[in-house]
Coordinates of C-alpha atoms in Angstrom, one line a residue:
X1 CA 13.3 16.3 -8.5
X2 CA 14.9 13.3 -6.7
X3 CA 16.5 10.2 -7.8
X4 CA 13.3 7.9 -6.8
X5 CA 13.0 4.5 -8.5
X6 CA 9.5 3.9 -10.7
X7 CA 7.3 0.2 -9.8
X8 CA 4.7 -1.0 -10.0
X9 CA 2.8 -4.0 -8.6
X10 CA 2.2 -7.6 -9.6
X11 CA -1.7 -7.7 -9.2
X12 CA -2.1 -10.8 -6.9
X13 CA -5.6 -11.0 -8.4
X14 CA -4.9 -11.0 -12.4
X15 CA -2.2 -13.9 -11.8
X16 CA -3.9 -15.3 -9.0
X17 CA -1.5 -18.4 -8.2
X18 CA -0.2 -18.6 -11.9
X19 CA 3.4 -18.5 -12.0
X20 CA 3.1 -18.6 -15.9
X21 CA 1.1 -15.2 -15.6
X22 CA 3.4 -13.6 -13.1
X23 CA 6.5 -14.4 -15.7
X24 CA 4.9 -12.9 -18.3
X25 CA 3.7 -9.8 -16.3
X26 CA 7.6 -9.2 -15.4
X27 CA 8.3 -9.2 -18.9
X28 CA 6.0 -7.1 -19.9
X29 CA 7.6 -4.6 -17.2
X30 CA 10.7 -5.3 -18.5
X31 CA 9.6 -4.4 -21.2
X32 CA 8.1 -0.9 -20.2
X33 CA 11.8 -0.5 -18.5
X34 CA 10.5 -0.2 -14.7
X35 CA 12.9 -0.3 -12.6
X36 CA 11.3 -2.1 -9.3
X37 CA 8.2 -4.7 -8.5
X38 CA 6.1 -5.2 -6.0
X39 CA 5.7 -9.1 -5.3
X40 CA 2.2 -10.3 -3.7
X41 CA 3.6 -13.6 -1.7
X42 CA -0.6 -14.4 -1.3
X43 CA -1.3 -14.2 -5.0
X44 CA 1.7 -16.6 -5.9
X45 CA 0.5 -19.3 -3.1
X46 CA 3.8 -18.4 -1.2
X47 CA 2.4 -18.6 2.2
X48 CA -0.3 -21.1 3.5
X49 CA -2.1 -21.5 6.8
X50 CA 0.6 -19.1 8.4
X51 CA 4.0 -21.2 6.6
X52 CA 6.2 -20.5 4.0
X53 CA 6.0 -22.8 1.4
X54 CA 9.7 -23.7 0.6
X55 CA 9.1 -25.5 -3.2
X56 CA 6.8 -22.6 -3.9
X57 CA 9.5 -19.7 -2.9
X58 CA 12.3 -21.6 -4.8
X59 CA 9.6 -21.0 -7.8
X60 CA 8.7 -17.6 -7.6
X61 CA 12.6 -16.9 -6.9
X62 CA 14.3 -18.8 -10.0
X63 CA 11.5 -16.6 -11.8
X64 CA 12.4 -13.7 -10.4
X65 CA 15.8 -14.3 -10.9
X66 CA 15.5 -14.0 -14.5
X67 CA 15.3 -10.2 -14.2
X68 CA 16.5 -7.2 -13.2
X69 CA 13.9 -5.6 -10.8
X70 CA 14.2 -4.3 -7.4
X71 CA 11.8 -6.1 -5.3
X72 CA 9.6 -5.2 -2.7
X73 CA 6.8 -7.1 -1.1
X74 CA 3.0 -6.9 0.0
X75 CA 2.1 -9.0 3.4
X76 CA -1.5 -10.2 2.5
X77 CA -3.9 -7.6 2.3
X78 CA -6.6 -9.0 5.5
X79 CA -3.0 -9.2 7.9
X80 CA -4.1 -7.4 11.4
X81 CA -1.7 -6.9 14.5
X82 CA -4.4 -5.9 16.2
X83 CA -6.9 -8.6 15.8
X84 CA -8.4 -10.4 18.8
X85 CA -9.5 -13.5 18.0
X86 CA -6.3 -15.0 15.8
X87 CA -3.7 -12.5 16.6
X88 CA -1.0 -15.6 16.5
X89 CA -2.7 -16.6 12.8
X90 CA -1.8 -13.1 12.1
X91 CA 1.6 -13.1 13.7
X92 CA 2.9 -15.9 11.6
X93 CA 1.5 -14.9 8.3
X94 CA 3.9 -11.9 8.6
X95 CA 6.9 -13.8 10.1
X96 CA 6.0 -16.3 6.7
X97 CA 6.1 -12.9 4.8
X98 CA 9.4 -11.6 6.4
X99 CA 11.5 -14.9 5.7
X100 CA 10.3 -15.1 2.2
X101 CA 11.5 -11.1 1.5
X102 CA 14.3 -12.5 3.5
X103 CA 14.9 -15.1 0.6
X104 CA 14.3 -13.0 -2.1
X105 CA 16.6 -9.9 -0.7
X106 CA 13.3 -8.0 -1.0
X107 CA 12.4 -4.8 1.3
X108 CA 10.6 -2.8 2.0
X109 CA 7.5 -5.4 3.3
X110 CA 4.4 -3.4 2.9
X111 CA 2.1 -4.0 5.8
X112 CA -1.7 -2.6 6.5
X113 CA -1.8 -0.9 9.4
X114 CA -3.9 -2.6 11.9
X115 CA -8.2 -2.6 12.0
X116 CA -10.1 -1.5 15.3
X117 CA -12.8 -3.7 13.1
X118 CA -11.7 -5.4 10.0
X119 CA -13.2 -4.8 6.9
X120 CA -13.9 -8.5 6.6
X121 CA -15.8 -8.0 9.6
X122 CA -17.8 -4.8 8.2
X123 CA -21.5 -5.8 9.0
X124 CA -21.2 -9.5 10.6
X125 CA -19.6 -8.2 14.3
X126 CA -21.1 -5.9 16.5
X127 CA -21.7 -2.1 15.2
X128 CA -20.5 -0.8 18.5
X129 CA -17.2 0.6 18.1
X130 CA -14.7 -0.5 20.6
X131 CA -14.2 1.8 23.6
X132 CA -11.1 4.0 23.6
X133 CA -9.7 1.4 26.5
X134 CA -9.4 -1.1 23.8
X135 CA -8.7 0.6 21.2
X136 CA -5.5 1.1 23.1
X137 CA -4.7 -2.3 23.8
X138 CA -5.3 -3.3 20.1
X139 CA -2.7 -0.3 19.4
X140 CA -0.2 -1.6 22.1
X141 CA -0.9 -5.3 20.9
X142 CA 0.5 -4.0 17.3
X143 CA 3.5 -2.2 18.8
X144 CA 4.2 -5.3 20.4
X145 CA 4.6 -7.5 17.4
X146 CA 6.3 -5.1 14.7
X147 CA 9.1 -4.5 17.6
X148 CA 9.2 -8.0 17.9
X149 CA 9.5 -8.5 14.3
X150 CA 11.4 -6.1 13.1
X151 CA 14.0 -7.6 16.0
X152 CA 13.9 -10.9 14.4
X153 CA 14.3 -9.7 11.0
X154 CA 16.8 -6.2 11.1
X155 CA 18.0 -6.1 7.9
X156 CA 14.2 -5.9 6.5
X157 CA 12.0 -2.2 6.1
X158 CA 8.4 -2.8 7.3
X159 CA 6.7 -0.4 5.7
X160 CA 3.0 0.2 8.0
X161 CA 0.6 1.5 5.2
X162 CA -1.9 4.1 6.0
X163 CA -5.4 3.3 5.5
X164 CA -8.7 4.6 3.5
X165 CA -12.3 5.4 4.8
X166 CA -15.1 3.8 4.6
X167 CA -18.5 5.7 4.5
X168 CA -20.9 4.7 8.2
X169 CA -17.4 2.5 9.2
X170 CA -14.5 5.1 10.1
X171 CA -12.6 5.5 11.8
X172 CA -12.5 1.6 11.9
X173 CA -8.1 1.7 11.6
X174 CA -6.6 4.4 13.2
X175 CA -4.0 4.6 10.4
X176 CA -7.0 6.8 8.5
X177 CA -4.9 9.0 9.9
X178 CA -1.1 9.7 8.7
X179 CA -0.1 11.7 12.1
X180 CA -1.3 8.8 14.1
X181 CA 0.4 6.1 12.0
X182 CA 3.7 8.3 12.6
X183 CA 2.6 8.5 16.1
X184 CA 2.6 4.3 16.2
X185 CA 5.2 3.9 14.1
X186 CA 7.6 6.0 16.6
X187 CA 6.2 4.7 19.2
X188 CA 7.9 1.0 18.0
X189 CA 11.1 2.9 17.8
X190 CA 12.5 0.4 15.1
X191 CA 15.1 1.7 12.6
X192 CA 13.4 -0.6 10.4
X193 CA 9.4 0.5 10.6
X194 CA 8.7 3.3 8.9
X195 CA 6.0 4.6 6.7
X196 CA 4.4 3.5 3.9
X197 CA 2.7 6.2 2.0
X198 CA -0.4 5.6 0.0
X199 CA -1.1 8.5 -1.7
X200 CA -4.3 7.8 -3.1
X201 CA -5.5 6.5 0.4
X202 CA -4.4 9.7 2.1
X203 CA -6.4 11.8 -0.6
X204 CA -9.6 9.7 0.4
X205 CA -9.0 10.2 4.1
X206 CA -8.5 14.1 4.0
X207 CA -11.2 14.4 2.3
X208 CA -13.8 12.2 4.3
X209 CA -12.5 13.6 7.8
X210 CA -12.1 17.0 6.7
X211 CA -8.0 17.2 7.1
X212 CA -5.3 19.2 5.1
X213 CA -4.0 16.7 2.8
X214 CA -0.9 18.0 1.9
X215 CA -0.4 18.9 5.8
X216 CA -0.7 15.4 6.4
X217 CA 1.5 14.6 3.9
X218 CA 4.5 16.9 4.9
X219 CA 3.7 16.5 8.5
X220 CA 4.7 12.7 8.4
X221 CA 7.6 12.9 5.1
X222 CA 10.4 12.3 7.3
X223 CA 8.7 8.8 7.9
X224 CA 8.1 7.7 4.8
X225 CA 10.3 4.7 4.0
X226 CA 7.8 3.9 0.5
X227 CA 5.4 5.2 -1.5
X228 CA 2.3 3.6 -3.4
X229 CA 1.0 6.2 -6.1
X230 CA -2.0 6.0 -8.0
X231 CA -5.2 8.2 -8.8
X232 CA -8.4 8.9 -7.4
X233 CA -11.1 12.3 -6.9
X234 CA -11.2 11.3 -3.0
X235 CA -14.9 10.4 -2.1
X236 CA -14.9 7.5 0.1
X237 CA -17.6 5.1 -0.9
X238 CA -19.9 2.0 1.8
X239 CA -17.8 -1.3 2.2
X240 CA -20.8 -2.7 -0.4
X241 CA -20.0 -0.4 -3.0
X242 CA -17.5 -2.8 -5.3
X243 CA -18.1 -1.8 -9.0
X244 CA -15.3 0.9 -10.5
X245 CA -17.9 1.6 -12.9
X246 CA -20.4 2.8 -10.5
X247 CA -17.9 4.9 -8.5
X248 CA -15.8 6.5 -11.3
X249 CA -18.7 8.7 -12.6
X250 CA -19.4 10.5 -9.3
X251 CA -15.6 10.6 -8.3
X252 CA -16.3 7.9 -5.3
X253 CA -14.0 5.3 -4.4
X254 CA -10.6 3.9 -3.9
X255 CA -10.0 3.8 -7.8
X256 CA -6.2 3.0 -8.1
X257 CA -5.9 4.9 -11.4
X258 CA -3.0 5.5 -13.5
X259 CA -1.4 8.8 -12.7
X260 CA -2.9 11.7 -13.9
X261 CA -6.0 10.0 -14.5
X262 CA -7.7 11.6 -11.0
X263 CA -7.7 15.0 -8.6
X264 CA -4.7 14.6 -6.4
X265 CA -2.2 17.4 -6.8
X266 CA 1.0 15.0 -7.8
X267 CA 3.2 17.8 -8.4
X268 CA 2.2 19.5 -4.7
X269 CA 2.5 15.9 -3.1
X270 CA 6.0 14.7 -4.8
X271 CA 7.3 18.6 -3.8
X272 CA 6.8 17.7 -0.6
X273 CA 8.7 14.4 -0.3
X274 CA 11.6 14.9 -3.1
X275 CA 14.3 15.1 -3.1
X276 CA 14.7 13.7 0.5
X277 CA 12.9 10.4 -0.7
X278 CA 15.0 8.4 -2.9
X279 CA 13.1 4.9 -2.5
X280 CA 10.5 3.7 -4.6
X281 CA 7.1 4.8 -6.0
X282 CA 5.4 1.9 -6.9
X283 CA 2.3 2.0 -8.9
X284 CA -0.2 0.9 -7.4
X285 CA -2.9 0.3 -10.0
X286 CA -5.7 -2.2 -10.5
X287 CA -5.5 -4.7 -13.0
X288 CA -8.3 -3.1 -15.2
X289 CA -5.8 -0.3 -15.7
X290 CA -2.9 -2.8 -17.2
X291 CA -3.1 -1.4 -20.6
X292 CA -2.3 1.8 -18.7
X293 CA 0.6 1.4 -16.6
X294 CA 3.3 2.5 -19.1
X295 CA 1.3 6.1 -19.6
X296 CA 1.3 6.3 -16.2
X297 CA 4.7 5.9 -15.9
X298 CA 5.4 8.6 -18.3
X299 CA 3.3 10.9 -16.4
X300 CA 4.8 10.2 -13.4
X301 CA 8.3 10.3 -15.1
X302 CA 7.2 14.1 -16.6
X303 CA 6.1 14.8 -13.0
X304 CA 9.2 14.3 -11.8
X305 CA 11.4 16.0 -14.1
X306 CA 9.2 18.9 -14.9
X307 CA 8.6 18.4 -18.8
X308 CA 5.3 18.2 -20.1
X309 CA 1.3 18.0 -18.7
X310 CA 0.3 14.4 -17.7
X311 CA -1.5 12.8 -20.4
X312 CA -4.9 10.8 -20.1
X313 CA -7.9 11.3 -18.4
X314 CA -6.3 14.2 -16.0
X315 CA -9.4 16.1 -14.2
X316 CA -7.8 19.8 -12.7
X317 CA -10.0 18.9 -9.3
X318 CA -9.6 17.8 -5.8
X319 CA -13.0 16.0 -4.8
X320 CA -14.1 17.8 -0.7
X321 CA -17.1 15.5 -0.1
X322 CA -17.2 13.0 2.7

């Protein structure tokens, strides 16, 4: 079913600034034979105030050295092209993010599509969504900056990652939506901006607004220049609903589950992009899930070659609430 590499992520909170913990997470993954790692520049104290640290890169990098991974990166999760107030901030927090891939040899760059209204913002600003006029200009603002960018830095993948719902706040990102990411993302016109798929993320969004997921999926494959995979049952949950443990029960929340743990249809989703895709499928999964990540590996692994059932917690449903 393809020749797509297997990754997973380097949880920026469990090693939060340890370099000790992020060596022994690697070889751990060594370990579990992965062949590719996602690398959290903000959870290894890489980037401060919008600058690369240079003693702190040649860290991470004689670590990383030591092994045999293909590397990706994650710009830090609250980056926004389209906020109003810091946008320069903003700006050179990814350019910080770009030269350290650029150091490492690492692409794709992962990169949340941009906020209407941040979710650090989600009941301290005002609760009247932006007017449609603005709403453009944040879009246009965006545009601006990943052409600009992705000119500076060519030989680098940004990958714009589609976003998930939030119950009373969507459509706070307009990337809730995978046709209107590919719509943005074509709009830049960059070989080097494409698509990055989160498939757990586009679950919750098809669900909330009512879409075809796997229309979504196939309508914007062509895009896709990386993948994050993990589980979920697709309810979207309030921005103040933070415990797994609350959400899990009633099949709410972004849950970042080991595959096969959840409802998406895998098979239906991975049918749709192989064989064309042949980059990475990185594993996306939270750190309460460590213990988990070589099952779901092998279930992602059986996925793709067609052997065996998924093992774990698999639940034969695809949650249709809002």
């Amino acid at each position: 079913m393809g020749s797509a590499k297997i990754g997973c992520k380097i949880d920026e909170v469990r090693v939060d600034g340890s370099l000790r913990a992020l060596a022994r997470d690697l070889r751990t993954f060594s370990v579990m034979g992965l062949d590719a790692v996602e690398i959290p520049p903000h959870g290894l104290d890489v980037i401060k105030c919008g600058r690369l640290d240079p003693r702190r890169s040649r860290e991470v990098r004689r670590i990383l050295e030591d092994f045999d991974f293909t590397y990706t990166l994650h710009a830090p999760n609250p980056l926004n092209l389209m906020d109003r107030t810091q946008c320069e901030l903003h700006v050179e927090v990814l350019r910080a993010t770009l030269e350290f891939a650029e150091c490492l040899g690492a692409s794709p760059v992962v990169v949340h599509c941009g906020r209407y209204v941040p979710e650090e913002g989600f009941g301290h600003v005002s609760s009247a969504p932006p007017s449609e006029a603005d709403c453009r200009a944040m879009r246009d603002q965006e545009r601006y900056w990943l052409d600009k960018l992705a000119g500076e830095f060519p030989a680098i993948t940004i990958g714009v990652e589609n976003a998930r719902p939030y119950c009373y706040y969507s459509p706070y990102a307009y990337g809730e939506s995978l046709r209107a990411l590919k719509a943005q993302v074509e709009a830049v016109g960059r070989p080097n901006v494409g698509i990055t798929l989160d498939i757990g993320h586009a679950h919750m969004s098809a669900g909330h607004h009512g879409w075809n997921f796997l229309e979504e999926v196939a309508d914007v494959a062509e895009r896709v220049r990386h993948v994050h995979i993990h589980d979920n049952f697709g309810g979207s949950v309030a921005p103040t609903e933070k415990q797994q443990t609350h959400q899990i029960p009633f099949g709410r929340g972004d849950n970042h589950m080991p595959v096969g743990w959840g409802g998406i249809p895998m098979k239906a989703v991975l049918s749709l992009l192989m064989p064309a895709y042949t980059g990475i499928l990185m594993m996306e999964l939270r750190s309460r899930y460590f213990d988990y990540i070589e099952e779901s590996k092998w279930n992602l692994e059986c996925l793709l070659e067609g052997l065996a059932e998924p093992r774990g917690g698999s639940v034969p449903m695809v949650f249709a609430g809002a």
